[in-house]
């Protein structure tokens, strides 16, 4: 019976200086050893370099940027020329290794220009040593080219990205941040990309929410996508709903926010008004200022009464938006008559809303909005539309939520769903309270409740 021994971590000798590595470890972790191994064994490594996708570029960047820490002085000549955007940018070898894209282009150019590109990289490492640093660059000037088709990338933004290769303290201007983000994405410049994302998260506003969200989706930056969504959840109704920038909100983003449980609104009718404004602005692109609400009502009320607006070909594309609304939360009779008058929703929707309200009244109704049986001597105008309740108490489920912006992140607080009876007895009329400790400002508080059958 053969005895089983654990696998040993044998070393392999590369070259004459007894450099070694683990058998399965990539040679790209040791450029000097790889170059010596190539010469000692006669193996042609150039073919490996020509296949750029097979290189461990992040490992190579780490080695080169870690070994070459010097910054070029003012009198140091550039040894790499980048042809891009119709301009020729003069760069230095050590700095371009911060970019994954430029690293690939540089190594590819080396493999085409030199029979032993690894030897050239070896020279670069040796030259960094203070004792052996020559007066001139050991590697001859190399030309690399990069084609960019992203419309977000401008000359100024790209110049800022290249400047950031030399310094982590390069100032990023908010007006150029989208272009710098796109440039960092193309250059595979991770640290700069993260700086742009951080700046954009802090700079979300009514005029930037759309371009930031679009860029975040384009470059698959989930942190920025989430930041845009949370900002809009808080500011859709109280802030952007009153500005012309509401027009720029993509329908996909609007629907996602309308479905969110964190969405803040003063009441459901205010949320409906905001969505009506959004549709109106989509259909009137020449407007430069948001109109008064009566103008919006008159616009939708001007269509023929044969069918509702959402049933028309013009309005069908907006149907998913209004399916996200909680129209059953609109209980004011004047608001309901307003909705019916503009002929915006299908008749079946209106019937369902009214049926839900009637069912709620038959099952007990809202004790807070009803008058007592002992107050029947009030004028008819007071209780004409207010049903009388003889029940002393009513079961209710409710939740109190609060959200606050703390250090750039939204913090959420909640009582969770509570069940309690409310009635005419004073001791039963007090709800639970939500206590929070935060330095954030502002604080958005939402009170959510339903009346179960009781």
Tab-separated table of C-alpha atoms in Angstrom:
chain	number	residue	atom	x	y	z
A	1	UNK	CA	0.000	0.000	0.000
A	2	UNK	CA	1.388	3.335	-1.039
A	3	UNK	CA	1.693	5.941	1.677
A	4	UNK	CA	0.115	9.308	1.004
A	5	UNK	CA	2.157	12.394	1.732
A	6	UNK	CA	0.843	15.959	1.784
A	7	UNK	CA	1.828	17.995	-1.237
A	8	UNK	CA	5.074	19.876	-0.699
A	9	UNK	CA	5.735	23.477	-1.620
A	10	UNK	CA	8.779	22.812	-3.795
A	11	UNK	CA	10.689	25.694	-5.247
A	12	UNK	CA	11.964	26.131	-8.778
A	13	UNK	CA	15.225	27.842	-9.651
A	14	UNK	CA	15.013	30.596	-12.251
A	15	UNK	CA	18.301	31.803	-13.706
A	16	UNK	CA	21.702	31.873	-12.083
A	17	UNK	CA	20.868	33.861	-8.971
A	18	UNK	CA	18.789	31.130	-7.308
A	19	UNK	CA	15.536	33.066	-7.491
A	20	UNK	CA	12.621	30.752	-6.785
A	21	UNK	CA	8.866	30.561	-6.683
A	22	UNK	CA	6.074	28.070	-6.019
A	23	UNK	CA	5.409	25.825	-9.054
A	24	UNK	CA	1.854	27.050	-9.662
A	25	UNK	CA	2.562	30.684	-8.929
A	26	UNK	CA	2.435	33.119	-11.809
A	27	UNK	CA	5.824	34.407	-13.066
A	28	UNK	CA	4.310	37.857	-13.357
A	29	UNK	CA	4.868	38.266	-9.624
A	30	UNK	CA	8.625	38.522	-10.270
A	31	UNK	CA	9.745	40.331	-13.403
A	32	UNK	CA	13.445	39.807	-12.701
A	33	UNK	CA	12.997	36.099	-12.136
A	34	UNK	CA	10.824	35.763	-15.229
A	35	UNK	CA	13.372	37.506	-17.421
A	36	UNK	CA	16.217	35.349	-16.079
A	37	UNK	CA	14.151	32.203	-16.416
A	38	UNK	CA	13.433	33.087	-20.036
A	39	UNK	CA	17.132	33.460	-20.845
A	40	UNK	CA	18.216	30.389	-18.859
A	41	UNK	CA	15.658	27.988	-20.350
A	42	UNK	CA	15.391	29.473	-23.817
A	43	UNK	CA	11.596	29.773	-23.488
A	44	UNK	CA	10.120	32.598	-25.586
A	45	UNK	CA	7.952	34.667	-23.250
A	46	UNK	CA	7.187	37.336	-25.864
A	47	UNK	CA	4.199	35.362	-27.135
A	48	UNK	CA	2.697	35.552	-23.681
A	49	UNK	CA	3.081	39.302	-23.663
A	50	UNK	CA	1.358	39.685	-27.015
A	51	UNK	CA	-1.801	38.137	-25.604
A	52	UNK	CA	-2.691	41.045	-23.329
A	53	UNK	CA	-5.831	39.500	-21.854
A	54	UNK	CA	-3.755	36.672	-20.369
A	55	UNK	CA	-1.612	39.052	-18.335
A	56	UNK	CA	-2.245	39.564	-14.655
A	57	UNK	CA	-2.388	43.313	-15.107
A	58	UNK	CA	-3.452	44.179	-11.508
A	59	UNK	CA	-0.496	42.158	-10.160
A	60	UNK	CA	1.844	43.785	-12.632
A	61	UNK	CA	0.596	47.257	-11.727
A	62	UNK	CA	1.128	46.538	-8.044
A	63	UNK	CA	4.701	45.435	-8.646
A	64	UNK	CA	5.622	48.355	-10.864
A	65	UNK	CA	3.916	51.096	-8.877
A	66	UNK	CA	5.279	49.593	-5.661
A	67	UNK	CA	8.833	49.401	-6.941
A	68	UNK	CA	8.918	52.723	-8.775
A	69	UNK	CA	7.985	55.358	-6.225
A	70	UNK	CA	9.872	58.312	-7.554
A	71	UNK	CA	8.065	61.236	-9.136
A	72	UNK	CA	9.552	62.779	-12.247
A	73	UNK	CA	11.296	66.073	-11.738
A	74	UNK	CA	10.588	69.055	-13.926
A	75	UNK	CA	13.648	68.404	-16.080
A	76	UNK	CA	12.865	64.709	-16.571
A	77	UNK	CA	12.000	63.955	-20.182
A	78	UNK	CA	8.820	62.060	-20.926
A	79	UNK	CA	9.462	58.568	-22.286
A	80	UNK	CA	5.907	57.643	-23.374
A	81	UNK	CA	3.692	59.503	-25.847
A	82	UNK	CA	-0.051	58.827	-25.730
A	83	UNK	CA	-2.000	59.599	-28.908
A	84	UNK	CA	-5.624	60.204	-27.872
A	85	UNK	CA	-8.519	62.565	-28.651
A	86	UNK	CA	-6.477	64.174	-31.424
A	87	UNK	CA	-3.705	65.211	-29.038
A	88	UNK	CA	-0.341	63.781	-28.043
A	89	UNK	CA	0.110	63.532	-24.288
A	90	UNK	CA	3.630	63.235	-22.879
A	91	UNK	CA	3.825	60.765	-19.966
A	92	UNK	CA	6.405	59.051	-17.803
A	93	UNK	CA	6.633	55.291	-17.382
A	94	UNK	CA	6.218	55.033	-13.602
A	95	UNK	CA	3.010	57.061	-13.577
A	96	UNK	CA	1.195	55.312	-16.426
A	97	UNK	CA	1.296	52.037	-14.469
A	98	UNK	CA	-1.477	53.419	-12.223
A	99	UNK	CA	-3.802	52.862	-15.201
A	100	UNK	CA	-4.692	49.319	-16.193
A	101	UNK	CA	-5.453	50.388	-19.770
A	102	UNK	CA	-2.186	52.275	-20.233
A	103	UNK	CA	-0.262	49.377	-18.690
A	104	UNK	CA	-1.712	47.005	-21.294
A	105	UNK	CA	-0.979	49.411	-24.126
A	106	UNK	CA	2.571	49.976	-22.927
A	107	UNK	CA	3.402	46.266	-22.573
A	108	UNK	CA	1.821	45.579	-25.947
A	109	UNK	CA	4.012	48.292	-27.498
A	110	UNK	CA	7.084	46.824	-25.809
A	111	UNK	CA	6.364	43.357	-27.183
A	112	UNK	CA	6.128	44.775	-30.699
A	113	UNK	CA	9.216	46.998	-30.490
A	114	UNK	CA	11.640	44.801	-28.532
A	115	UNK	CA	12.640	41.180	-28.861
A	116	UNK	CA	12.893	40.959	-25.072
A	117	UNK	CA	10.208	43.228	-23.529
A	118	UNK	CA	10.771	41.754	-20.080
A	119	UNK	CA	14.349	42.923	-20.198
A	120	UNK	CA	13.114	46.441	-20.785
A	121	UNK	CA	10.850	46.191	-17.745
A	122	UNK	CA	13.767	44.797	-15.768
A	123	UNK	CA	15.793	47.869	-16.714
A	124	UNK	CA	12.994	50.033	-15.423
A	125	UNK	CA	13.100	48.341	-12.005
A	126	UNK	CA	16.874	48.444	-11.760
A	127	UNK	CA	16.966	52.095	-12.793
A	128	UNK	CA	14.813	52.973	-9.804
A	129	UNK	CA	17.578	51.995	-7.397
A	130	UNK	CA	19.430	55.135	-6.162
A	131	UNK	CA	22.867	53.623	-6.709
A	132	UNK	CA	22.264	52.693	-10.291
A	133	UNK	CA	19.937	55.476	-11.415
A	134	UNK	CA	21.136	56.805	-14.772
A	135	UNK	CA	20.794	60.360	-15.952
A	136	UNK	CA	18.564	59.370	-18.844
A	137	UNK	CA	15.697	56.925	-19.108
A	138	UNK	CA	16.963	53.390	-19.876
A	139	UNK	CA	13.952	52.699	-22.088
A	140	UNK	CA	13.550	54.472	-25.404
A	141	UNK	CA	10.508	56.635	-26.050
A	142	UNK	CA	7.442	54.603	-26.957
A	143	UNK	CA	4.275	55.713	-28.733
A	144	UNK	CA	0.904	54.285	-27.651
A	145	UNK	CA	-2.546	55.201	-28.930
A	146	UNK	CA	-6.013	55.002	-27.414
A	147	UNK	CA	-9.353	55.517	-29.155
A	148	UNK	CA	-12.232	56.861	-27.033
A	149	UNK	CA	-15.839	56.909	-28.241
A	150	UNK	CA	-17.486	57.951	-24.976
A	151	UNK	CA	-19.152	61.373	-25.478
A	152	UNK	CA	-18.709	62.177	-21.781
A	153	UNK	CA	-14.926	62.296	-22.150
A	154	UNK	CA	-13.730	65.822	-22.921
A	155	UNK	CA	-10.225	67.145	-23.423
A	156	UNK	CA	-10.221	68.928	-20.052
A	157	UNK	CA	-11.617	65.924	-18.200
A	158	UNK	CA	-9.121	63.561	-19.785
A	159	UNK	CA	-6.283	65.956	-18.971
A	160	UNK	CA	-7.419	65.974	-15.332
A	161	UNK	CA	-7.426	62.172	-15.290
A	162	UNK	CA	-3.873	62.022	-16.690
A	163	UNK	CA	-2.754	64.669	-14.207
A	164	UNK	CA	-4.124	62.476	-11.404
A	165	UNK	CA	-1.630	59.786	-12.425
A	166	UNK	CA	1.037	62.050	-10.951
A	167	UNK	CA	-0.759	63.260	-7.812
A	168	UNK	CA	-3.577	62.042	-5.584
A	169	UNK	CA	-4.345	65.635	-4.652
A	170	UNK	CA	-5.456	66.780	-8.087
A	171	UNK	CA	-8.445	69.105	-7.682
A	172	UNK	CA	-11.657	67.742	-9.193
A	173	UNK	CA	-14.190	70.363	-10.287
A	174	UNK	CA	-17.863	69.436	-10.033
A	175	UNK	CA	-18.553	70.641	-13.584
A	176	UNK	CA	-15.971	68.182	-14.977
A	177	UNK	CA	-16.623	65.232	-12.666
A	178	UNK	CA	-18.734	63.286	-15.187
A	179	UNK	CA	-15.989	63.508	-17.809
A	180	UNK	CA	-13.306	62.595	-15.283
A	181	UNK	CA	-15.394	59.619	-14.135
A	182	UNK	CA	-15.724	58.425	-17.737
A	183	UNK	CA	-11.987	58.949	-18.316
A	184	UNK	CA	-11.110	57.014	-15.150
A	185	UNK	CA	-13.383	54.181	-16.273
A	186	UNK	CA	-11.705	53.959	-19.692
A	187	UNK	CA	-8.224	54.220	-18.185
A	188	UNK	CA	-9.081	51.623	-15.506
A	189	UNK	CA	-7.869	54.107	-12.928
A	190	UNK	CA	-9.638	52.733	-9.850
A	191	UNK	CA	-8.617	55.259	-7.206
A	192	UNK	CA	-9.646	58.216	-9.372
A	193	UNK	CA	-12.939	56.546	-10.249
A	194	UNK	CA	-13.737	56.150	-6.538
A	195	UNK	CA	-12.885	59.808	-5.894
A	196	UNK	CA	-15.342	60.856	-8.591
A	197	UNK	CA	-18.077	58.625	-7.180
A	198	UNK	CA	-17.572	60.086	-3.697
A	199	UNK	CA	-17.764	63.639	-5.048
A	200	UNK	CA	-20.896	62.845	-7.046
A	201	UNK	CA	-22.648	61.238	-4.068
A	202	UNK	CA	-22.213	64.474	-2.132
A	203	UNK	CA	-23.269	66.601	-5.100
A	204	UNK	CA	-26.657	65.072	-5.974
A	205	UNK	CA	-29.194	67.832	-6.605
A	206	UNK	CA	-32.261	68.444	-8.802
A	207	UNK	CA	-30.044	69.414	-11.750
A	208	UNK	CA	-27.529	66.550	-11.364
A	209	UNK	CA	-29.729	63.605	-10.378
A	210	UNK	CA	-30.390	62.532	-13.989
A	211	UNK	CA	-26.833	62.657	-15.419
A	212	UNK	CA	-25.376	61.089	-12.273
A	213	UNK	CA	-27.897	58.243	-12.274
A	214	UNK	CA	-27.413	57.620	-15.998
A	215	UNK	CA	-23.622	57.519	-15.597
A	216	UNK	CA	-23.898	55.209	-12.576
A	217	UNK	CA	-25.986	52.748	-14.594
A	218	UNK	CA	-23.655	53.037	-17.598
A	219	UNK	CA	-20.546	52.207	-15.579
A	220	UNK	CA	-22.272	49.715	-13.225
A	221	UNK	CA	-21.498	51.746	-10.111
A	222	UNK	CA	-24.061	50.384	-7.641
A	223	UNK	CA	-23.086	52.725	-4.790
A	224	UNK	CA	-23.905	55.778	-6.891
A	225	UNK	CA	-27.110	54.192	-8.221
A	226	UNK	CA	-28.275	53.559	-4.658
A	227	UNK	CA	-27.319	57.080	-3.580
A	228	UNK	CA	-29.400	58.583	-6.413
A	229	UNK	CA	-32.383	56.397	-5.571
A	230	UNK	CA	-32.307	57.268	-1.874
A	231	UNK	CA	-31.911	60.972	-2.598
A	232	UNK	CA	-34.941	60.919	-4.895
A	233	UNK	CA	-36.995	58.937	-2.365
A	234	UNK	CA	-36.628	61.827	0.060
A	235	UNK	CA	-36.794	64.775	-2.354
A	236	UNK	CA	-39.190	63.756	-5.133
A	237	UNK	CA	-42.279	65.396	-3.608
A	238	UNK	CA	-40.938	68.185	-1.345
A	239	UNK	CA	-38.131	69.456	-3.617
A	240	UNK	CA	-37.781	68.311	-7.206
A	241	UNK	CA	-41.545	67.947	-7.663
A	242	UNK	CA	-41.773	71.742	-7.692
A	243	UNK	CA	-38.968	72.337	-10.210
A	244	UNK	CA	-38.573	72.007	-13.973
A	245	UNK	CA	-35.831	69.423	-13.361
A	246	UNK	CA	-38.630	66.936	-12.634
A	247	UNK	CA	-38.795	66.435	-16.407
A	248	UNK	CA	-35.330	64.859	-16.497
A	249	UNK	CA	-36.146	61.964	-14.143
A	250	UNK	CA	-36.027	58.711	-16.194
A	251	UNK	CA	-39.222	56.674	-16.081
A	252	UNK	CA	-37.329	53.612	-14.879
A	253	UNK	CA	-35.957	55.516	-11.879
A	254	UNK	CA	-39.310	57.126	-11.118
A	255	UNK	CA	-41.098	53.773	-11.041
A	256	UNK	CA	-38.447	52.260	-8.777
A	257	UNK	CA	-38.753	55.155	-6.329
A	258	UNK	CA	-42.565	55.086	-6.349
A	259	UNK	CA	-42.475	51.421	-5.310
A	260	UNK	CA	-40.058	52.041	-2.447
A	261	UNK	CA	-41.327	51.828	1.126
A	262	UNK	CA	-38.917	54.632	2.060
A	263	UNK	CA	-40.563	57.141	-0.300
A	264	UNK	CA	-41.470	60.334	1.534
A	265	UNK	CA	-44.634	62.268	0.732
A	266	UNK	CA	-46.905	64.602	2.663
A	267	UNK	CA	-49.880	62.524	1.524
A	268	UNK	CA	-50.793	60.291	-1.389
A	269	UNK	CA	-52.554	63.073	-3.274
A	270	UNK	CA	-49.370	65.184	-3.277
A	271	UNK	CA	-47.553	62.212	-4.784
A	272	UNK	CA	-50.232	61.937	-7.461
A	273	UNK	CA	-49.860	65.640	-8.283
A	274	UNK	CA	-46.090	65.153	-8.680
A	275	UNK	CA	-46.556	62.287	-11.144
A	276	UNK	CA	-49.147	64.286	-13.094
A	277	UNK	CA	-46.636	67.126	-13.335
A	278	UNK	CA	-44.000	64.659	-14.566
A	279	UNK	CA	-46.258	63.395	-17.384
A	280	UNK	CA	-47.230	66.943	-18.313
A	281	UNK	CA	-43.558	67.930	-18.609
A	282	UNK	CA	-42.803	64.876	-20.761
A	283	UNK	CA	-45.463	66.005	-23.222
A	284	UNK	CA	-44.530	69.702	-23.191
A	285	UNK	CA	-40.789	69.768	-23.713
A	286	UNK	CA	-40.595	73.448	-24.646
A	287	UNK	CA	-41.640	74.636	-21.190
A	288	UNK	CA	-38.876	76.369	-19.252
A	289	UNK	CA	-40.750	76.733	-15.951
A	290	UNK	CA	-43.138	74.499	-14.076
A	291	UNK	CA	-46.794	75.682	-14.401
A	292	UNK	CA	-49.480	75.957	-11.753
A	293	UNK	CA	-51.505	72.846	-10.970
A	294	UNK	CA	-54.700	74.222	-12.567
A	295	UNK	CA	-52.876	74.400	-15.919
A	296	UNK	CA	-52.008	70.711	-15.654
A	297	UNK	CA	-55.630	69.820	-14.850
A	298	UNK	CA	-56.871	71.884	-17.780
A	299	UNK	CA	-54.435	70.131	-20.132
A	300	UNK	CA	-55.575	66.609	-19.274
A	301	UNK	CA	-59.206	67.719	-19.108
A	302	UNK	CA	-59.014	69.024	-22.691
A	303	UNK	CA	-58.857	65.541	-24.230
A	304	UNK	CA	-62.108	64.072	-25.609
A	305	UNK	CA	-64.199	62.230	-23.017
A	306	UNK	CA	-64.503	59.045	-25.077
A	307	UNK	CA	-61.798	57.368	-23.016
A	308	UNK	CA	-59.399	58.260	-20.234
A	309	UNK	CA	-55.902	59.609	-20.877
A	310	UNK	CA	-54.139	56.402	-19.747
A	311	UNK	CA	-56.257	54.370	-22.178
A	312	UNK	CA	-55.142	56.477	-25.122
A	313	UNK	CA	-52.147	55.550	-27.240
A	314	UNK	CA	-50.404	58.699	-26.002
A	315	UNK	CA	-50.823	57.746	-22.363
A	316	UNK	CA	-50.323	53.986	-22.382
A	317	UNK	CA	-46.560	54.259	-21.966
A	318	UNK	CA	-47.149	56.086	-18.672
A	319	UNK	CA	-49.481	53.399	-17.334
A	320	UNK	CA	-46.754	51.534	-15.323
A	321	UNK	CA	-45.956	54.752	-13.441
A	322	UNK	CA	-49.471	55.160	-12.061
A	323	UNK	CA	-49.779	51.475	-11.277
A	324	UNK	CA	-47.079	52.126	-8.656
A	325	UNK	CA	-49.213	54.694	-6.800
A	326	UNK	CA	-51.277	53.936	-3.698
A	327	UNK	CA	-54.429	55.619	-4.947
A	328	UNK	CA	-56.515	53.997	-2.206
A	329	UNK	CA	-54.701	56.331	0.194
A	330	UNK	CA	-56.505	59.340	-1.308
A	331	UNK	CA	-59.569	59.714	0.918
A	332	UNK	CA	-60.582	63.369	0.596
A	333	UNK	CA	-63.821	63.578	-1.376
A	334	UNK	CA	-62.782	66.781	-3.185
A	335	UNK	CA	-59.541	65.168	-4.309
A	336	UNK	CA	-61.439	62.135	-5.596
A	337	UNK	CA	-63.845	64.348	-7.528
A	338	UNK	CA	-60.844	66.205	-8.926
A	339	UNK	CA	-59.343	62.943	-10.204
A	340	UNK	CA	-62.619	61.920	-11.828
A	341	UNK	CA	-63.125	65.321	-13.437
A	342	UNK	CA	-59.854	65.368	-15.399
A	343	UNK	CA	-60.674	61.979	-16.983
A	344	UNK	CA	-57.144	60.732	-16.493
A	345	UNK	CA	-57.697	57.255	-15.017
A	346	UNK	CA	-59.770	54.422	-16.480
A	347	UNK	CA	-63.257	54.242	-15.013
A	348	UNK	CA	-62.517	50.804	-13.549
A	349	UNK	CA	-59.759	52.373	-11.430
A	350	UNK	CA	-62.101	55.020	-10.019
A	351	UNK	CA	-64.762	52.402	-9.219
A	352	UNK	CA	-62.215	50.232	-7.428
A	353	UNK	CA	-60.968	53.157	-5.304
A	354	UNK	CA	-64.514	54.125	-4.269
A	355	UNK	CA	-65.393	50.498	-3.568
A	356	UNK	CA	-62.381	50.177	-1.282
A	357	UNK	CA	-63.445	53.281	0.633
A	358	UNK	CA	-67.016	52.009	0.981
A	359	UNK	CA	-65.738	48.662	2.260
A	360	UNK	CA	-63.552	50.451	4.808
A	361	UNK	CA	-66.549	52.435	6.079
A	362	UNK	CA	-68.716	49.323	6.330
A	363	UNK	CA	-65.960	47.592	8.297
A	364	UNK	CA	-65.603	50.345	10.860
A	365	UNK	CA	-64.084	53.263	9.023
A	366	UNK	CA	-61.764	55.996	10.291
A	367	UNK	CA	-62.653	56.988	13.878
A	368	UNK	CA	-60.669	60.258	13.627
A	369	UNK	CA	-62.642	61.636	10.709
A	370	UNK	CA	-66.101	60.731	12.096
A	371	UNK	CA	-68.412	62.774	14.318
A	372	UNK	CA	-69.970	61.508	17.508
A	373	UNK	CA	-73.624	60.556	17.765
A	374	UNK	CA	-73.991	63.199	20.498
A	375	UNK	CA	-73.061	65.982	18.049
A	376	UNK	CA	-75.998	65.508	15.681
A	377	UNK	CA	-77.124	69.082	16.347
A	378	UNK	CA	-74.274	70.393	14.165
A	379	UNK	CA	-75.171	72.109	10.875
A	380	UNK	CA	-75.891	69.777	7.989
A	381	UNK	CA	-72.914	71.125	6.043
A	382	UNK	CA	-70.550	69.760	8.673
A	383	UNK	CA	-71.637	66.137	8.658
A	384	UNK	CA	-73.132	65.943	5.159
A	385	UNK	CA	-70.216	63.869	3.912
A	386	UNK	CA	-69.081	62.470	7.278
A	387	UNK	CA	-70.728	59.190	8.323
A	388	UNK	CA	-71.679	58.775	11.954
A	389	UNK	CA	-69.918	56.121	14.014
A	390	UNK	CA	-71.442	54.637	17.156
A	391	UNK	CA	-68.409	52.406	17.848
A	392	UNK	CA	-66.405	53.361	20.941
A	393	UNK	CA	-63.050	52.105	19.580
A	394	UNK	CA	-61.287	51.038	16.396
A	395	UNK	CA	-58.382	48.621	15.741
A	396	UNK	CA	-55.474	50.135	13.850
A	397	UNK	CA	-52.089	48.998	12.521
A	398	UNK	CA	-49.460	51.681	12.126
A	399	UNK	CA	-45.734	52.302	11.783
A	400	UNK	CA	-43.676	55.438	12.388
A	401	UNK	CA	-40.545	55.822	10.243
A	402	UNK	CA	-37.823	58.441	10.241
A	403	UNK	CA	-34.905	58.975	7.887
A	404	UNK	CA	-31.972	61.343	8.310
A	405	UNK	CA	-28.843	62.154	6.314
A	406	UNK	CA	-25.786	61.542	8.526
A	407	UNK	CA	-22.257	61.937	7.116
A	408	UNK	CA	-23.519	61.494	3.579
A	409	UNK	CA	-25.482	58.304	4.307
A	410	UNK	CA	-29.190	57.878	5.010
A	411	UNK	CA	-29.966	56.364	8.393
A	412	UNK	CA	-33.376	54.762	8.952
A	413	UNK	CA	-35.365	54.458	12.173
A	414	UNK	CA	-38.692	52.698	12.704
A	415	UNK	CA	-41.114	51.496	15.370
A	416	UNK	CA	-41.930	48.515	13.122
A	417	UNK	CA	-45.595	47.649	12.599
A	418	UNK	CA	-47.730	48.161	15.740
A	419	UNK	CA	-51.325	47.127	16.442
A	420	UNK	CA	-53.395	49.258	18.805
A	421	UNK	CA	-56.993	50.213	19.555
A	422	UNK	CA	-58.020	53.869	19.392
A	423	UNK	CA	-61.328	55.229	20.533
A	424	UNK	CA	-63.282	57.928	22.318
A	425	UNK	CA	-61.654	57.185	25.656
A	426	UNK	CA	-58.702	59.548	26.195
A	427	UNK	CA	-56.419	56.854	27.591
A	428	UNK	CA	-56.707	54.942	24.312
A	429	UNK	CA	-55.907	57.842	21.984
A	430	UNK	CA	-52.152	58.030	22.473
A	431	UNK	CA	-49.901	56.185	20.027
A	432	UNK	CA	-46.402	54.892	20.620
A	433	UNK	CA	-43.592	57.377	20.023
A	434	UNK	CA	-40.392	56.991	18.016
A	435	UNK	CA	-37.311	58.361	19.756
A	436	UNK	CA	-34.116	58.852	17.762
A	437	UNK	CA	-30.730	60.374	18.459
A	438	UNK	CA	-29.068	61.835	15.386
A	439	UNK	CA	-27.123	64.869	14.255
A	440	UNK	CA	-28.475	64.549	10.724
A	441	UNK	CA	-30.498	67.255	9.045
A	442	UNK	CA	-33.169	67.252	7.721
A	443	UNK	CA	-35.276	64.476	9.274
A	444	UNK	CA	-38.099	62.973	7.186
A	445	UNK	CA	-40.862	61.360	9.245
A	446	UNK	CA	-43.579	59.147	7.781
A	447	UNK	CA	-46.673	57.785	9.534
A	448	UNK	CA	-48.110	54.717	7.813
A	449	UNK	CA	-51.384	53.167	8.961
A	450	UNK	CA	-54.167	50.798	7.869
A	451	UNK	CA	-57.530	49.866	9.345
A	452	UNK	CA	-57.948	46.070	9.509
A	453	UNK	CA	-61.424	44.556	9.691
A	454	UNK	CA	-62.569	44.556	13.323
